[in-house]
PDB file of N, CA and C and ligand atoms in Angstrom:
ATOM      1  N   MET X  10     -99.407  59.798 -83.711  1.00  0.00           N
ATOM      2  CA  MET X  10     -99.352  60.265 -82.703  1.00  0.00           C
ATOM      3  C   MET X  10    -100.877  60.666 -82.300  1.00  0.00           C
ATOM      4  N   GLY X  11    -101.902  60.281 -83.187  1.00  0.00           N
ATOM      5  CA  GLY X  11    -103.501  60.473 -83.058  1.00  0.00           C
ATOM      6  C   GLY X  11    -103.791  59.352 -82.320  1.00  0.00           C
ATOM      7  N   GLN X  12    -103.005  58.484 -82.330  1.00  0.00           N
ATOM      8  CA  GLN X  12    -103.528  57.204 -81.982  1.00  0.00           C
ATOM      9  C   GLN X  12    -103.584  57.084 -80.324  1.00  0.00           C
ATOM     10  N   LYS X  13    -102.974  58.112 -80.010  1.00  0.00           N
ATOM     11  CA  LYS X  13    -102.873  58.015 -78.519  1.00  0.00           C
ATOM     12  C   LYS X  13    -104.276  58.637 -77.591  1.00  0.00           C
ATOM     13  N   TRP X  14    -105.102  59.581 -78.575  1.00  0.00           N
ATOM     14  CA  TRP X  14    -106.368  59.845 -78.118  1.00  0.00           C
ATOM     15  C   TRP X  14    -107.108  58.663 -77.748  1.00  0.00           C
ATOM     16  N   LYS X  15    -107.044  57.456 -78.314  1.00  0.00           N
ATOM     17  CA  LYS X  15    -107.921  56.391 -78.067  1.00  0.00           C
ATOM     18  C   LYS X  15    -107.739  55.424 -76.381  1.00  0.00           C
ATOM     19  N   LEU X  16    -106.818  56.152 -76.210  1.00  0.00           N
ATOM     20  CA  LEU X  16    -106.424  55.810 -74.792  1.00  0.00           C
ATOM     21  C   LEU X  16    -107.454  56.356 -73.503  1.00  0.00           C
ATOM     22  N   TYR X  17    -108.128  57.353 -74.119  1.00  0.00           N
ATOM     23  CA  TYR X  17    -108.725  57.997 -73.142  1.00  0.00           C
ATOM     24  C   TYR X  17    -110.326  58.411 -73.516  1.00  0.00           C
ATOM     25  N   GLU X  18    -110.979  58.006 -72.462  1.00  0.00           N
ATOM     26  CA  GLU X  18    -112.661  58.373 -72.594  1.00  0.00           C
ATOM     27  C   GLU X  18    -112.683  59.847 -72.473  1.00  0.00           C
ATOM     28  N   VAL X  19    -113.755  60.432 -73.185  1.00  0.00           N
ATOM     29  CA  VAL X  19    -113.805  61.795 -73.613  1.00  0.00           C
ATOM     30  C   VAL X  19    -115.167  61.945 -73.303  1.00  0.00           C
ATOM     31  N   LYS X  20    -115.718  62.804 -72.249  1.00  0.00           N
ATOM     32  CA  LYS X  20    -117.234  62.845 -72.199  1.00  0.00           C
ATOM     33  C   LYS X  20    -117.466  64.499 -71.578  1.00  0.00           C
ATOM     34  N   GLY X  21    -118.309  64.756 -72.587  1.00  0.00           N
ATOM     35  CA  GLY X  21    -118.708  66.473 -72.209  1.00  0.00           C
ATOM     36  C   GLY X  21    -117.138  67.181 -72.357  1.00  0.00           C
ATOM     37  N   GLY X  22    -116.341  66.742 -73.069  1.00  0.00           N
ATOM     38  CA  GLY X  22    -115.139  67.732 -73.427  1.00  0.00           C
ATOM     39  C   GLY X  22    -114.374  67.534 -72.128  1.00  0.00           C
ATOM     40  N   LYS X  23    -114.657  66.963 -71.324  1.00  0.00           N
ATOM     41  CA  LYS X  23    -113.346  66.378 -70.522  1.00  0.00           C
ATOM     42  C   LYS X  23    -112.993  65.067 -70.308  1.00  0.00           C
ATOM     43  N   VAL X  24    -111.364  65.423 -70.234  1.00  0.00           N
ATOM     44  CA  VAL X  24    -110.808  63.633 -70.383  1.00  0.00           C
ATOM     45  C   VAL X  24    -111.007  63.393 -69.038  1.00  0.00           C
ATOM     46  N   ARG X  25    -111.580  62.289 -68.741  1.00  0.00           N
ATOM     47  CA  ARG X  25    -111.849  61.459 -67.589  1.00  0.00           C
ATOM     48  C   ARG X  25    -110.330  60.355 -67.519  1.00  0.00           C
ATOM     49  N   ARG X  26    -109.788  60.773 -66.004  1.00  0.00           N
ATOM     50  CA  ARG X  26    -109.156  60.406 -65.305  1.00  0.00           C
ATOM     51  C   ARG X  26    -109.235  60.132 -63.865  1.00  0.00           C
ATOM     52  N   LYS X  27    -110.036  59.286 -63.097  1.00  0.00           N
ATOM     53  CA  LYS X  27    -110.672  59.505 -62.211  1.00  0.00           C
ATOM     54  C   LYS X  27    -110.423  58.365 -61.336  1.00  0.00           C
ATOM     55  N   ASN X  28    -109.722  57.054 -62.001  1.00  0.00           N
ATOM     56  CA  ASN X  28    -109.405  56.116 -61.244  1.00  0.00           C
ATOM     57  C   ASN X  28    -107.827  56.389 -60.353  1.00  0.00           C
ATOM     58  N   LYS X  29    -108.106  55.804 -59.199  1.00  0.00           N
ATOM     59  CA  LYS X  29    -107.157  56.112 -58.177  1.00  0.00           C
ATOM     60  C   LYS X  29    -106.108  54.454 -58.107  1.00  0.00           C
ATOM     61  N   PHE X  30    -104.845  54.660 -58.001  1.00  0.00           N
ATOM     62  CA  PHE X  30    -104.232  53.196 -57.673  1.00  0.00           C
ATOM     63  C   PHE X  30    -104.609  52.660 -55.939  1.00  0.00           C
ATOM     64  N   CYS X  31    -104.386  51.749 -55.697  1.00  0.00           N
ATOM     65  CA  CYS X  31    -104.663  51.101 -54.547  1.00  0.00           C
ATOM     66  C   CYS X  31    -103.318  51.414 -53.909  1.00  0.00           C
ATOM     67  N   PRO X  32    -102.948  52.146 -52.322  1.00  0.00           N
ATOM     68  CA  PRO X  32    -101.962  52.161 -51.944  1.00  0.00           C
ATOM     69  C   PRO X  32    -101.279  51.221 -51.319  1.00  0.00           C
ATOM     70  N   ARG X  33    -102.180  49.926 -51.327  1.00  0.00           N
ATOM     71  CA  ARG X  33    -101.665  48.894 -50.822  1.00  0.00           C
ATOM     72  C   ARG X  33    -100.976  47.858 -51.689  1.00  0.00           C
ATOM     73  N   CYS X  34    -101.706  47.882 -52.704  1.00  0.00           N
ATOM     74  CA  CYS X  34    -101.319  46.741 -53.936  1.00  0.00           C
ATOM     75  C   CYS X  34    -100.037  47.699 -54.940  1.00  0.00           C
ATOM     76  N   GLY X  35    -100.356  48.861 -54.534  1.00  0.00           N
ATOM     77  CA  GLY X  35     -99.491  49.759 -55.435  1.00  0.00           C
ATOM     78  C   GLY X  35    -100.156  50.203 -57.052  1.00  0.00           C
ATOM     79  N   PRO X  36     -99.246  50.659 -57.705  1.00  0.00           N
ATOM     80  CA  PRO X  36     -99.457  50.759 -58.845  1.00  0.00           C
ATOM     81  C   PRO X  36     -99.539  50.143 -59.704  1.00  0.00           C
ATOM     82  N   GLY X  37    -100.962  50.284 -60.792  1.00  0.00           N
ATOM     83  CA  GLY X  37    -101.122  49.139 -61.477  1.00  0.00           C
ATOM     84  C   GLY X  37    -102.739  48.610 -60.998  1.00  0.00           C
ATOM     85  N   VAL X  38    -102.660  48.624 -59.779  1.00  0.00           N
ATOM     86  CA  VAL X  38    -104.177  47.846 -59.305  1.00  0.00           C
ATOM     87  C   VAL X  38    -105.113  49.551 -58.819  1.00  0.00           C
ATOM     88  N   PHE X  39    -106.191  49.546 -59.954  1.00  0.00           N
ATOM     89  CA  PHE X  39    -106.960  50.635 -59.942  1.00  0.00           C
ATOM     90  C   PHE X  39    -108.315  50.124 -58.700  1.00  0.00           C
ATOM     91  N   MET X  40    -108.601  51.195 -57.977  1.00  0.00           N
ATOM     92  CA  MET X  40    -109.622  51.271 -57.104  1.00  0.00           C
ATOM     93  C   MET X  40    -110.902  51.588 -58.120  1.00  0.00           C
ATOM     94  N   ALA X  41    -112.188  50.660 -57.754  1.00  0.00           N
ATOM     95  CA  ALA X  41    -113.259  50.877 -57.868  1.00  0.00           C
ATOM     96  C   ALA X  41    -113.789  52.162 -56.848  1.00  0.00           C
ATOM     97  N   GLU X  42    -114.506  53.085 -57.756  1.00  0.00           N
ATOM     98  CA  GLU X  42    -115.242  54.159 -57.513  1.00  0.00           C
ATOM     99  C   GLU X  42    -116.805  53.911 -57.301  1.00  0.00           C
ATOM    100  N   HIS X  43    -116.854  54.424 -55.969  1.00  0.00           N
ATOM    101  CA  HIS X  43    -118.540  54.334 -55.344  1.00  0.00           C
ATOM    102  C   HIS X  43    -118.993  55.751 -55.154  1.00  0.00           C
ATOM    103  N   LYS X  44    -120.274  55.826 -54.546  1.00  0.00           N
ATOM    104  CA  LYS X  44    -120.653  56.750 -54.498  1.00  0.00           C
ATOM    105  C   LYS X  44    -119.788  57.808 -53.310  1.00  0.00           C
ATOM    106  N   ASP X  45    -119.534  57.536 -52.374  1.00  0.00           N
ATOM    107  CA  ASP X  45    -118.993  57.685 -50.830  1.00  0.00           C
ATOM    108  C   ASP X  45    -117.166  57.286 -50.580  1.00  0.00           C
ATOM    109  N   ARG X  46    -116.989  56.413 -51.691  1.00  0.00           N
ATOM    110  CA  ARG X  46    -115.756  56.177 -51.328  1.00  0.00           C
ATOM    111  C   ARG X  46    -114.907  55.550 -52.408  1.00  0.00           C
ATOM    112  N   TRP X  47    -113.832  54.975 -52.397  1.00  0.00           N
ATOM    113  CA  TRP X  47    -112.976  54.069 -53.288  1.00  0.00           C
ATOM    114  C   TRP X  47    -112.796  52.902 -52.763  1.00  0.00           C
ATOM    115  N   SER X  48    -112.648  52.017 -53.269  1.00  0.00           N
ATOM    116  CA  SER X  48    -112.377  50.538 -52.423  1.00  0.00           C
ATOM    117  C   SER X  48    -111.514  49.804 -53.375  1.00  0.00           C
ATOM    118  N   CYS X  49    -110.896  48.976 -53.104  1.00  0.00           N
ATOM    119  CA  CYS X  49    -109.800  47.924 -53.959  1.00  0.00           C
ATOM    120  C   CYS X  49    -110.574  46.695 -54.126  1.00  0.00           C
ATOM    121  N   GLY X  50    -110.684  46.104 -55.489  1.00  0.00           N
ATOM    122  CA  GLY X  50    -111.002  44.964 -55.200  1.00  0.00           C
ATOM    123  C   GLY X  50    -110.528  43.710 -55.023  1.00  0.00           C
ATOM    124  N   ARG X  51    -108.847  43.716 -54.889  1.00  0.00           N
ATOM    125  CA  ARG X  51    -108.259  42.951 -54.977  1.00  0.00           C
ATOM    126  C   ARG X  51    -107.772  42.982 -53.067  1.00  0.00           C
ATOM    127  N   CYS X  52    -107.450  43.555 -52.485  1.00  0.00           N
ATOM    128  CA  CYS X  52    -107.267  44.141 -50.939  1.00  0.00           C
ATOM    129  C   CYS X  52    -108.250  44.259 -50.259  1.00  0.00           C
ATOM    130  N   GLY X  53    -109.259  44.628 -50.812  1.00  0.00           N
ATOM    131  CA  GLY X  53    -110.482  45.104 -49.670  1.00  0.00           C
ATOM    132  C   GLY X  53    -110.030  46.564 -49.007  1.00  0.00           C
ATOM    133  N   TYR X  54    -109.279  47.504 -49.492  1.00  0.00           N
ATOM    134  CA  TYR X  54    -108.935  48.784 -48.732  1.00  0.00           C
ATOM    135  C   TYR X  54    -110.006  49.432 -49.335  1.00  0.00           C
ATOM    136  N   THR X  55    -110.337  50.218 -48.493  1.00  0.00           N
ATOM    137  CA  THR X  55    -111.317  51.317 -48.669  1.00  0.00           C
ATOM    138  C   THR X  55    -110.877  52.388 -48.051  1.00  0.00           C
ATOM    139  N   GLU X  56    -111.323  53.363 -49.044  1.00  0.00           N
ATOM    140  CA  GLU X  56    -110.708  55.325 -48.772  1.00  0.00           C
ATOM    141  C   GLU X  56    -112.014  56.106 -49.202  1.00  0.00           C
ATOM    142  N   TRP X  57    -112.207  56.551 -47.476  1.00  0.00           N
ATOM    143  CA  TRP X  57    -113.656  57.077 -47.744  1.00  0.00           C
ATOM    144  C   TRP X  57    -113.113  58.603 -48.495  1.00  0.00           C
ATOM    145  N   LYS X  58    -114.324  59.084 -49.155  1.00  0.00           N
ATOM    146  CA  LYS X  58    -114.309  60.417 -49.968  1.00  0.00           C
ATOM    147  C   LYS X  58    -114.941  61.434 -48.669  1.00  0.00           C
ATOM    148  N   ARG X  59    -113.797  62.829 -49.255  1.00  0.00           N
ATOM    149  CA  ARG X  59    -114.409  63.986 -48.570  1.00  0.00           C
ATOM    150  C   ARG X  59    -115.335  64.843 -49.073  1.00  0.00           C
ATOM    151  N   LYS X  60    -115.557  65.333 -48.407  1.00  0.00           N
ATOM    152  CA  LYS X  60    -116.941  66.599 -48.785  1.00  0.00           C
ATOM    153  C   LYS X  60    -116.104  67.650 -49.433  1.00  0.00           C
TER     154      LYS X  60
HETATM  155 ZN1   ZN J  25    -105.506  46.982 -52.825  1.00  0.00          ZN
END
């Protein structure tokens, strides 16, 4: 059971799970996070962040 913790990156006491899946490519394809948007490196889909 303790091994599961290694799957997550913990910084500042928070577990980071910020990656989104691409709605076009489907689950399994992560989108890259940029300062003001998310983008898929596979299909080019871009999702702008809201303030
Ligand atoms: Zn995509």
